Coordinates of C-alpha atoms and ligand atoms in Angstrom, one line a residue:
Chain A
M1 CA 10.5 37.5 -43.1
T2 CA 10.2 39.9 -40.2
E3 CA 10.9 38.2 -36.9
P4 CA 9.1 39.3 -33.7
F5 CA 10.8 41.9 -31.5
R6 CA 13.5 40.6 -29.1
V7 CA 16.0 42.4 -27.0
L8 CA 19.3 41.1 -28.5
P9 CA 22.7 40.5 -26.8
H10 CA 25.6 42.8 -27.2
I11 CA 28.1 40.8 -29.2
G12 CA 31.8 40.7 -28.1
P13 CA 34.8 38.4 -28.3
D14 CA 33.5 36.1 -25.5
N15 CA 30.0 35.5 -26.7
Q16 CA 30.1 35.9 -30.5
F17 CA 30.4 32.2 -31.2
F18 CA 27.4 31.4 -29.2
W19 CA 25.0 34.0 -30.5
T20 CA 26.0 33.6 -34.2
S21 CA 26.3 29.8 -34.1
G22 CA 22.9 29.2 -35.5
R23 CA 23.8 30.5 -38.9
D24 CA 24.5 26.9 -40.0
G25 CA 21.7 25.5 -37.8
V26 CA 24.1 24.2 -35.2
L27 CA 24.2 25.0 -31.5
R28 CA 27.7 25.3 -29.9
F29 CA 29.0 25.7 -26.4
L30 CA 32.4 26.4 -25.2
R31 CA 34.3 23.2 -24.3
C32 CA 37.4 22.3 -22.5
R33 CA 40.0 20.7 -24.7
G34 CA 41.6 19.1 -21.6
C35 CA 38.7 17.2 -19.9
G36 CA 35.8 17.8 -22.4
Y37 CA 33.6 19.7 -20.0
F38 CA 31.1 22.2 -21.5
I39 CA 31.2 25.6 -20.0
H40 CA 28.2 27.9 -19.9
P41 CA 28.0 30.8 -19.9
P42 CA 31.3 31.1 -21.7
G43 CA 34.2 31.8 -19.4
P44 CA 38.0 32.1 -19.4
I45 CA 38.9 28.8 -17.9
C46 CA 37.5 25.3 -17.3
P47 CA 36.1 25.3 -13.8
R48 CA 36.6 21.5 -13.5
C49 CA 40.3 21.1 -14.5
L50 CA 41.5 24.8 -14.8
E51 CA 42.5 24.2 -18.4
R52 CA 42.7 27.5 -20.4
D53 CA 42.5 25.8 -23.8
L54 CA 38.8 26.1 -24.7
S55 CA 37.0 26.1 -27.9
P56 CA 33.4 26.2 -29.2
E57 CA 32.1 22.7 -30.1
P58 CA 28.9 21.7 -31.7
V59 CA 26.2 19.8 -29.8
S60 CA 23.3 17.7 -31.1
G61 CA 20.7 20.4 -30.4
R62 CA 18.7 17.8 -28.4
A63 CA 17.5 18.7 -24.9
T64 CA 14.9 17.9 -22.3
L65 CA 12.6 20.3 -20.6
F66 CA 13.9 20.9 -17.0
S67 CA 11.4 23.6 -16.1
F68 CA 9.1 26.2 -17.6
T69 CA 6.8 29.1 -17.0
V70 CA 3.9 30.4 -19.1
N71 CA 4.2 34.1 -18.9
H72 CA 1.0 36.2 -19.0
Q73 CA 2.3 39.5 -17.7
K74 CA 2.8 42.3 -20.2
W75 CA 6.4 43.4 -19.3
S76 CA 7.0 45.0 -22.7
P77 CA 4.7 46.5 -25.2
D78 CA 6.3 44.7 -28.2
I79 CA 5.3 41.2 -27.3
E80 CA 2.2 39.0 -27.4
E81 CA 1.4 36.9 -24.3
P82 CA 1.2 34.2 -23.3
Y83 CA 4.6 32.7 -24.1
V84 CA 6.6 29.9 -22.7
I85 CA 10.0 30.6 -21.0
A86 CA 11.9 27.4 -20.6
L87 CA 14.9 26.0 -18.8
V88 CA 16.3 23.2 -20.9
Q89 CA 18.9 20.6 -20.1
V90 CA 21.2 20.0 -23.1
E91 CA 21.6 16.3 -23.9
E92 CA 25.4 16.3 -23.8
Q93 CA 25.9 17.2 -20.2
D94 CA 23.7 17.0 -17.0
D95 CA 24.5 20.5 -15.8
L96 CA 24.5 22.2 -19.2
R97 CA 21.3 24.3 -19.1
L98 CA 19.9 27.1 -21.1
T99 CA 17.1 29.6 -20.4
T100 CA 15.2 29.9 -23.7
N101 CA 11.7 29.9 -25.2
L102 CA 9.6 27.0 -26.4
V103 CA 8.0 27.5 -29.8
N104 CA 5.6 25.4 -32.0
V105 CA 3.8 24.0 -28.9
E106 CA 0.6 25.1 -27.1
P107 CA 1.3 26.3 -23.5
D108 CA -1.0 23.7 -22.0
E109 CA 0.8 20.9 -23.8
V110 CA 4.1 21.7 -22.2
R111 CA 5.4 19.0 -19.8
I112 CA 8.7 18.9 -17.8
G113 CA 10.8 16.1 -19.2
M114 CA 9.5 16.4 -22.8
P115 CA 12.2 15.9 -25.5
L116 CA 13.1 19.1 -27.4
R117 CA 15.3 20.2 -30.3
V118 CA 16.9 23.5 -31.1
V119 CA 15.5 25.9 -33.7
F120 CA 17.0 29.3 -34.5
E121 CA 15.2 32.6 -34.9
D122 CA 17.0 34.7 -37.4
H123 CA 18.1 38.2 -36.3
D124 CA 21.2 38.2 -38.5
P125 CA 23.9 38.3 -37.4
V126 CA 22.4 36.9 -34.2
F127 CA 20.6 33.6 -34.3
V128 CA 18.6 33.1 -31.1
P129 CA 18.4 29.5 -30.0
L130 CA 14.8 28.4 -29.2
F131 CA 13.4 24.9 -28.7
E132 CA 10.5 23.0 -30.0
P133 CA 9.1 19.5 -29.3
A134 CA 11.3 16.8 -30.8
Chain W
M1 CA 29.6 28.8 20.9
T2 CA 31.8 31.9 20.9
S3 CA 31.7 34.0 17.8
Y4 CA 31.9 37.7 16.8
E5 CA 28.2 37.8 16.8
N6 CA 28.1 37.7 20.6
R7 CA 29.6 41.2 20.5
V8 CA 26.7 42.7 18.5
V9 CA 23.1 43.7 19.1
I10 CA 20.3 45.6 17.3
S11 CA 19.7 48.4 19.7
G12 CA 17.1 50.4 17.9
I13 CA 14.6 50.2 15.0
G14 CA 12.7 52.8 13.1
Q15 CA 10.4 53.1 10.1
S16 CA 9.0 55.9 8.0
A17 CA 5.4 56.1 6.8
V18 CA 4.8 53.2 4.4
G19 CA 2.4 53.5 1.6
R20 CA 1.4 52.9 -2.0
R21 CA 2.0 56.4 -3.3
L22 CA 3.5 58.8 -0.7
N23 CA 5.0 61.2 -3.2
R24 CA 7.9 61.9 -0.9
S25 CA 11.6 61.7 -1.7
A26 CA 13.7 58.7 -0.7
I27 CA 16.1 60.8 1.4
D28 CA 13.1 62.4 3.2
L29 CA 11.7 59.0 4.1
T30 CA 15.2 57.7 5.1
V31 CA 15.8 60.6 7.5
D32 CA 12.4 59.8 9.2
A33 CA 13.4 56.2 9.6
A34 CA 16.9 57.0 10.8
L35 CA 15.9 59.5 13.4
A36 CA 13.2 57.1 14.7
A37 CA 15.8 54.3 15.0
V38 CA 18.4 56.5 16.7
A39 CA 15.8 57.7 19.3
D40 CA 14.5 54.2 19.7
A41 CA 18.0 53.1 20.6
G42 CA 18.3 55.8 23.2
L43 CA 21.1 57.5 21.2
T44 CA 21.6 60.9 19.5
V45 CA 22.8 61.4 15.9
A46 CA 26.2 62.3 17.4
D47 CA 26.6 58.8 18.7
I48 CA 26.3 57.2 15.3
D49 CA 29.8 56.4 14.0
G50 CA 29.0 54.0 11.2
I51 CA 26.6 53.8 8.3
A52 CA 25.6 51.0 5.9
T53 CA 22.9 50.3 3.3
Y54 CA 21.9 48.0 0.5
P55 CA 22.1 48.4 -2.5
G56 CA 23.7 51.9 -2.5
A57 CA 22.8 54.7 -4.8
G58 CA 21.8 54.1 -8.4
G59 CA 21.0 51.0 -10.4
G60 CA 17.9 48.9 -10.6
P61 CA 14.4 49.9 -11.6
A62 CA 13.0 53.3 -10.7
G63 CA 12.7 53.8 -6.9
F64 CA 14.6 50.6 -6.1
A65 CA 17.9 51.8 -4.8
G66 CA 17.1 54.6 -2.3
P67 CA 19.8 57.1 -1.2
G68 CA 23.4 56.0 -0.9
T69 CA 25.4 56.4 2.3
P70 CA 27.1 59.7 1.3
E71 CA 23.7 61.4 0.9
V72 CA 22.4 60.2 4.3
Q73 CA 25.7 60.8 6.0
D74 CA 25.8 64.3 4.7
A75 CA 22.1 65.1 5.5
L76 CA 22.7 64.2 9.1
R77 CA 26.4 65.4 9.2
L78 CA 27.5 62.0 10.6
R79 CA 31.1 61.6 11.6
V80 CA 31.7 58.0 10.7
N81 CA 34.6 55.6 11.5
W82 CA 33.2 53.1 9.0
H83 CA 30.8 53.2 6.0
A84 CA 29.7 50.8 3.3
G85 CA 26.9 50.4 0.7
G86 CA 26.7 47.8 -2.0
I87 CA 24.7 45.2 -3.8
E88 CA 27.1 42.3 -4.0
G89 CA 26.8 40.1 -0.9
P90 CA 24.3 38.0 1.0
A91 CA 21.2 39.8 -0.4
Q92 CA 19.7 42.8 1.4
M93 CA 21.1 41.3 4.6
S94 CA 24.6 42.2 3.6
A95 CA 24.1 45.7 4.9
V96 CA 23.3 44.4 8.4
I97 CA 26.0 41.7 8.3
N98 CA 28.6 44.2 7.1
A99 CA 27.5 46.6 9.9
S100 CA 27.7 43.7 12.4
M101 CA 31.2 42.9 11.4
A102 CA 32.3 46.6 11.7
V103 CA 30.9 46.6 15.3
G104 CA 32.3 43.1 16.1
T105 CA 35.8 44.2 15.0
G106 CA 35.6 47.4 16.9
L107 CA 35.6 49.7 13.9
A108 CA 32.3 51.3 15.0
R109 CA 30.1 51.3 18.0
H110 CA 26.7 52.3 16.6
V111 CA 26.0 51.8 12.9
L112 CA 23.0 53.3 11.2
C113 CA 21.8 50.6 8.7
Y114 CA 18.9 51.3 6.4
R115 CA 17.0 50.3 3.2
T116 CA 14.7 52.7 1.4
V117 CA 12.3 52.1 -1.6
T118 CA 10.1 54.5 -3.5
E119 CA 9.0 52.0 -6.1
A120 CA 5.3 52.8 -5.8
T121 CA 5.7 56.5 -6.5
E122 CA 8.4 56.2 -9.1
Q123 CA 6.9 53.4 -11.1
G124 CA 3.6 55.3 -11.2
G125 CA 0.3 53.7 -12.3
G126 CA 1.8 51.7 -15.2
G127 CA 2.7 48.6 -13.1
R128 CA 6.1 47.1 -12.9
S129 CA 8.1 47.4 -16.1
G130 CA 10.3 44.6 -17.3
I131 CA 14.0 44.6 -16.7
G132 CA 15.5 45.6 -20.1
A133 CA 12.1 46.0 -21.7
G134 CA 12.2 48.2 -24.8
I135 CA 16.0 48.5 -25.1
P136 CA 17.5 47.1 -28.3
K137 CA 20.5 45.2 -26.8
I138 CA 21.6 43.9 -23.5
G139 CA 25.0 42.7 -22.1
G140 CA 26.4 41.0 -19.0
T141 CA 24.6 38.2 -17.3
L142 CA 21.2 39.5 -18.4
Q143 CA 22.0 38.5 -22.0
W144 CA 21.1 34.9 -20.9
T145 CA 17.5 35.8 -19.8
I146 CA 16.2 39.0 -21.3
P147 CA 16.5 38.0 -25.0
F148 CA 14.1 35.1 -24.0
R149 CA 11.6 37.6 -22.6
A150 CA 12.3 36.6 -19.1
Y151 CA 12.0 40.2 -18.1
S152 CA 11.5 39.9 -14.4
A153 CA 12.7 37.9 -11.3
A154 CA 9.1 36.6 -11.4
C155 CA 9.9 34.7 -14.6
W156 CA 13.3 33.5 -13.3
L157 CA 11.9 32.2 -10.0
A158 CA 8.8 30.7 -11.6
L159 CA 11.2 28.2 -13.2
N160 CA 12.4 27.3 -9.7
A161 CA 8.9 27.0 -8.4
Q162 CA 7.6 24.9 -11.4
R163 CA 10.5 22.5 -10.8
H164 CA 9.7 22.3 -7.1
F165 CA 6.0 21.5 -8.1
H166 CA 7.2 18.8 -10.5
Q167 CA 9.7 17.2 -8.2
F168 CA 7.8 17.2 -4.9
G169 CA 4.1 17.5 -6.0
T170 CA 3.7 21.0 -4.5
T171 CA 0.5 22.7 -5.5
R172 CA -0.9 26.2 -5.9
E173 CA -3.4 25.4 -3.2
Q174 CA -0.5 24.7 -0.8
L175 CA 1.6 27.7 -1.9
G176 CA -1.4 29.9 -1.6
M177 CA -1.6 29.3 2.1
I178 CA 1.5 31.5 2.5
P179 CA -0.2 34.7 1.1
I180 CA -3.5 33.8 2.7
T181 CA -2.1 33.3 6.2
Q182 CA 0.1 36.4 5.9
R183 CA -3.0 38.4 4.9
R184 CA -4.6 37.4 8.1
H185 CA -1.6 38.7 10.0
A186 CA -1.7 41.9 8.0
G187 CA -5.3 42.4 9.1
L188 CA -3.8 42.9 12.6
N189 CA -1.1 45.2 11.5
P190 CA -2.3 48.9 11.1
K191 CA 0.7 49.7 8.8
A192 CA 0.0 46.9 6.4
I193 CA -1.1 47.8 2.8
Y194 CA -3.6 45.1 2.2
R195 CA -5.7 44.1 5.2
D196 CA -8.9 42.6 3.9
P197 CA -9.1 38.8 4.3
M198 CA -8.2 36.7 1.3
T199 CA -9.8 33.3 0.6
L200 CA -8.3 30.4 -1.3
E201 CA -10.8 31.3 -4.1
D202 CA -9.6 34.9 -4.2
Y203 CA -6.0 33.6 -4.5
L204 CA -6.7 31.0 -7.2
S205 CA -8.9 33.3 -9.3
A206 CA -6.5 36.3 -9.3
R207 CA -4.9 36.9 -12.7
M208 CA -1.9 34.8 -13.6
V209 CA 1.5 36.6 -13.8
T210 CA 3.8 33.8 -14.9
T211 CA 2.9 30.2 -13.9
P212 CA 2.7 29.1 -11.2
F213 CA 2.7 32.7 -9.8
G214 CA -0.5 34.5 -9.7
L215 CA -1.0 38.1 -8.6
Y216 CA -1.0 37.3 -4.9
D217 CA 2.3 35.4 -5.1
C218 CA 4.0 38.6 -5.9
D219 CA 4.8 41.4 -3.4
A220 CA 3.4 44.9 -3.5
P221 CA 5.7 47.8 -4.4
V222 CA 5.5 50.6 -1.8
D223 CA 7.3 53.7 -0.6
G224 CA 9.0 53.4 2.8
S225 CA 12.3 53.3 4.7
T226 CA 13.4 51.1 7.5
A227 CA 16.4 51.7 9.7
L228 CA 18.2 49.7 12.4
I229 CA 21.0 50.6 14.8
V230 CA 23.6 47.9 14.9
S231 CA 25.5 48.4 18.2
T232 CA 28.1 46.9 20.4
A233 CA 26.7 44.5 22.9
D234 CA 28.3 46.6 25.7
Y235 CA 25.5 49.1 25.1
A236 CA 22.6 46.6 25.3
P237 CA 22.0 47.1 29.1
D238 CA 21.3 50.8 28.5
T239 CA 18.8 50.6 25.7
P240 CA 15.3 52.0 26.4
R241 CA 13.6 49.0 24.7
P242 CA 15.1 45.5 24.8
A243 CA 18.0 45.0 22.3
A244 CA 18.0 42.0 20.0
R245 CA 21.2 39.9 20.4
L246 CA 22.8 38.7 17.2
E247 CA 23.2 34.9 17.6
A248 CA 24.4 34.0 14.1
V249 CA 24.6 35.2 10.6
G250 CA 24.2 33.1 7.4
T251 CA 26.3 34.2 4.5
A252 CA 27.4 31.2 2.4
L253 CA 27.1 30.8 -1.4
R254 CA 28.5 27.4 -2.2
G255 CA 26.6 26.8 -5.5
R256 CA 27.0 28.9 -8.6
P257 CA 26.1 32.6 -8.3
S258 CA 23.5 32.3 -11.0
W259 CA 19.7 32.4 -11.3
D260 CA 19.5 29.6 -13.9
Q261 CA 22.7 27.6 -13.3
F262 CA 22.5 26.9 -9.6
D263 CA 23.0 23.2 -8.9
D264 CA 19.7 22.6 -7.2
M265 CA 16.9 24.8 -8.6
T266 CA 14.5 23.8 -5.8
T267 CA 16.7 25.2 -3.0
M268 CA 18.7 28.1 -4.5
A269 CA 21.2 30.0 -2.4
A270 CA 19.0 29.9 0.7
R271 CA 20.3 26.4 1.2
D272 CA 23.8 27.6 1.7
A273 CA 23.1 30.7 3.7
A274 CA 20.9 28.7 6.1
A275 CA 23.4 25.9 6.5
S276 CA 26.2 28.4 7.3
M277 CA 24.0 30.1 9.9
W278 CA 23.3 26.8 11.8
E279 CA 27.1 26.0 11.6
R280 CA 27.7 29.1 13.8
T281 CA 25.3 28.4 16.7
D282 CA 24.2 25.7 19.1
L283 CA 20.6 26.7 18.6
R284 CA 18.4 24.5 16.4
P285 CA 15.4 25.1 14.2
T286 CA 13.1 23.9 17.0
D287 CA 14.3 26.7 19.2
V288 CA 12.9 29.4 16.9
D289 CA 9.7 31.1 18.1
V290 CA 9.0 33.3 15.1
A291 CA 10.2 33.4 11.5
E292 CA 10.3 36.5 9.2
L293 CA 11.3 35.0 5.9
Y294 CA 11.6 37.0 2.7
D295 CA 8.6 36.9 0.4
G296 CA 9.3 38.9 -2.7
F297 CA 7.4 35.9 -4.1
S298 CA 5.5 33.4 -1.9
F299 CA 7.7 30.6 -3.2
L300 CA 10.8 32.2 -1.7
T301 CA 9.3 31.9 1.7
M302 CA 8.6 28.2 1.1
C303 CA 12.3 27.8 0.1
W304 CA 13.5 29.5 3.3
L305 CA 11.2 27.3 5.4
E306 CA 12.9 24.2 3.9
A307 CA 16.4 25.7 3.8
L308 CA 16.3 26.7 7.5
G309 CA 15.2 23.2 8.4
F310 CA 11.7 24.0 9.7
C311 CA 10.6 21.2 7.4
G312 CA 12.5 18.8 5.1
H313 CA 13.6 19.6 1.5
G314 CA 10.5 19.4 -0.7
E315 CA 8.1 19.3 2.3
G316 CA 7.2 23.0 2.2
G317 CA 3.9 22.3 0.6
P318 CA 2.5 19.9 3.2
F319 CA 4.1 22.1 6.0
V320 CA 2.0 25.1 5.1
E321 CA -1.1 23.5 3.6
D322 CA -3.5 23.9 6.4
G323 CA -2.1 27.3 7.4
R324 CA -2.1 26.4 11.1
R325 CA 1.6 25.9 11.7
I326 CA 2.5 29.3 10.3
S327 CA -0.3 31.2 12.0
L328 CA 0.3 33.5 15.0
D329 CA -0.7 30.7 17.4
G330 CA 1.0 27.9 15.4
E331 CA 4.3 26.2 16.0
L332 CA 6.2 28.6 13.7
P333 CA 4.4 32.0 13.3
L334 CA 5.5 33.3 9.9
N335 CA 5.7 36.8 8.5
T336 CA 3.7 38.1 11.4
H337 CA 3.4 41.7 9.9
G338 CA 1.9 40.4 6.7
G339 CA 5.2 40.2 4.8
Q340 CA 5.9 42.0 1.6
L341 CA 2.9 40.3 0.0
S342 CA 0.5 42.3 2.3
A343 CA 2.5 44.8 4.2
G344 CA 4.6 46.1 1.2
R345 CA 7.9 45.5 -0.4
L346 CA 10.3 47.1 2.1
H347 CA 12.8 44.7 0.6
G348 CA 13.9 42.5 3.5
F349 CA 14.3 45.2 6.1
G350 CA 10.6 45.0 7.0
H351 CA 11.2 41.5 8.1
I352 CA 14.2 42.5 10.3
H353 CA 12.1 45.3 11.8
E354 CA 9.3 42.9 12.6
A355 CA 11.6 40.3 14.2
V356 CA 12.9 42.9 16.6
T357 CA 9.3 44.0 17.3
Q358 CA 8.2 40.5 18.1
L359 CA 11.3 39.8 20.3
R360 CA 10.4 42.9 22.3
G361 CA 6.7 41.9 22.6
D362 CA 5.7 45.1 20.8
G363 CA 3.6 43.5 18.1
G364 CA 0.3 44.7 19.5
D365 CA -2.7 42.7 18.1
R366 CA -0.3 40.6 16.0
Q367 CA 2.1 39.8 18.8
V368 CA 2.9 36.1 19.0
P369 CA 1.5 34.6 22.2
G370 CA 4.0 33.7 24.9
Q371 CA 7.6 35.1 25.2
V372 CA 9.4 35.2 21.9
E373 CA 13.0 34.3 22.6
I374 CA 14.4 33.4 19.2
A375 CA 13.6 34.9 15.8
A376 CA 14.9 33.8 12.4
V377 CA 15.1 36.4 9.6
A378 CA 16.0 35.7 6.0
N379 CA 16.4 37.9 2.9
G380 CA 16.7 37.1 -0.7
G381 CA 16.0 34.7 -3.6
G382 CA 17.8 32.9 -6.4
P383 CA 21.5 33.4 -5.9
L384 CA 21.0 36.1 -3.3
A385 CA 20.5 34.9 0.3
G386 CA 21.4 36.0 3.8
C387 CA 19.9 35.2 7.1
L388 CA 20.1 36.0 10.8
L389 CA 19.2 34.4 14.1
L390 CA 18.3 37.0 16.8
S391 CA 17.5 36.5 20.4
R392 CA 15.9 38.6 23.1
W393 CA 18.4 40.4 25.2
R394 CA 18.2 39.4 28.9
Ligands
ZN401 ZN1 38.5 20.9 -18.2

C-alpha cells in the first residue's frame, strides 16, 4: 500500500527508537530508570532527578486530545486539505504531549478531551504515530 | 528602582519605504532606515559605535533574515566597539536588549539596531510556503512538527489558540476585534498596507487558514526595514526629537523552550517575559498609556494583553470584545499603527518604532489623545518573547 506523502525525520541514535517503535504497534518514550519520568523529546538526562540511566519504555497508546487545529491552507503541493493537527496528552503522564495528526474522524467531530488511541502509518523503517478516536 | 535600563534611551528611529512588492534589496532598504534613524537622533554615521540586529544573516524562509551586521557595518564603514546579531534570545527584541546592555555597560554609546524583511518580494505571488514543505527529511526540533504537516507557526499557534478558546470560552467574534480595531487605526496611518475598514462579517467570512485562524488573523508579509539608535542616557538632552527612556526589559523564559511542550499552552513565553519586566520597575500596568504588542497572529496580541496584566489570564476575549478599550481613545490604545495585520510584517520593529512615535506625539491622525508618558512594547510568540517598557524623556 502506498502511504500519503510525509516529510520524514532524519534518524539518528537519539531518536531511532521513537520513530521505529511502531513496527510492533507499540508507542515508546524515553523513561528515567531512577524516578520513572517520561522524557520527550528524547534527551541525555532526566530533567527531574538528573539520572543518566534512561531507556525507551512502552506506553499504552491511549491519550486524550489536548488541542487541535483543522488546517485548510495549502502549505505543500503533496497533501490534501483539510486535515487535523492535534496535540495529544499521553495517558501515562500529565505533561507527556505529542504533536500529531488525527485520522479516521471527520474534522467537525473533533472535540478537545476526546479519548484517542495510537495508530501507525507505515513508512518503513519509520512508523509515524497518529491517533484515532478510541 | 535603579537598574541598568536607567542609563539607556532610544534616541532616534527610522524606517525605509514599506510595501508589498518593492523589488529592492534588503541592504538597500536597511541603509535607508539606518540613515534616517541616525539623522533623527541628531548624529552622524561616525558617531555610531555599535551595531545589532535580529536574526542575523541567513536562515529562515526567503526574505526573512535581512542583512547581517557585517554587511551593514561594511556598507557604512562603521567603526564599532561592539556588535551582535543572532536569533536565540527574547524574540526580535533581543537585538534591542543586547544593544541596551552594551550601552548600559559602557561598551558603546550609540548602537544602530535594525530589522529588515523582504518577504513580499522574495516569496513572490505564490503565497507563504510551508517550513520544510517538499523536502524528504527533517531533523532537529522541527522533526516533532513537520512530519505531522504542521508546516507553519500558524499551525503551531492555532493549537495554543484553540486551547485558550476551550479553557476560557474565547470566541472568534472576540478575537476578531483585534484585527478589526487595528484596521481602523491603519486607516489613519498613511504607511499602512491595508487601510479599508473591516467589518466583523468581513473577518468571519474570510477564508480559513487553520482553525481558529482565518486570513485576517495572520499578518501581511511586506518589504521594509526599521532602525533604532540605542544611546546612552547622557545624550538624551541633546536629541532633536524627544528620546524614549528605557524603563525596563522583559527577558525571562522560565518554561520549556518549546512550541508544543510549554507548561501552559494558553500563555506561552509571554507570561515569563512580562513577569520579569514588571519585576524590574515600580511602574504598573495601569500606568501604561499605549501598547504596541506583537501580532504575527491576532491571538499573540491577546496573549500579550493577558501576560502584561492589562487583563487577567483568560480574560483577553471579554477585554477586547467591544473594541472600545483598545481603540485610540480607549483605556489601552493597541497597535496604533495598525500592527503587522494591517501595516505589514516588519517583525516586531514596527511596534517599537510606533511606540517611540507615540511617546513623541508624532502619530499624526493616529496619535493617541493626551500626553503619552508610558508605552509597552512586546515581540514574539510561542517560546519566543521579549518586551520593553518605554517612557517619554523629560
Ligand atoms: Zn528521573
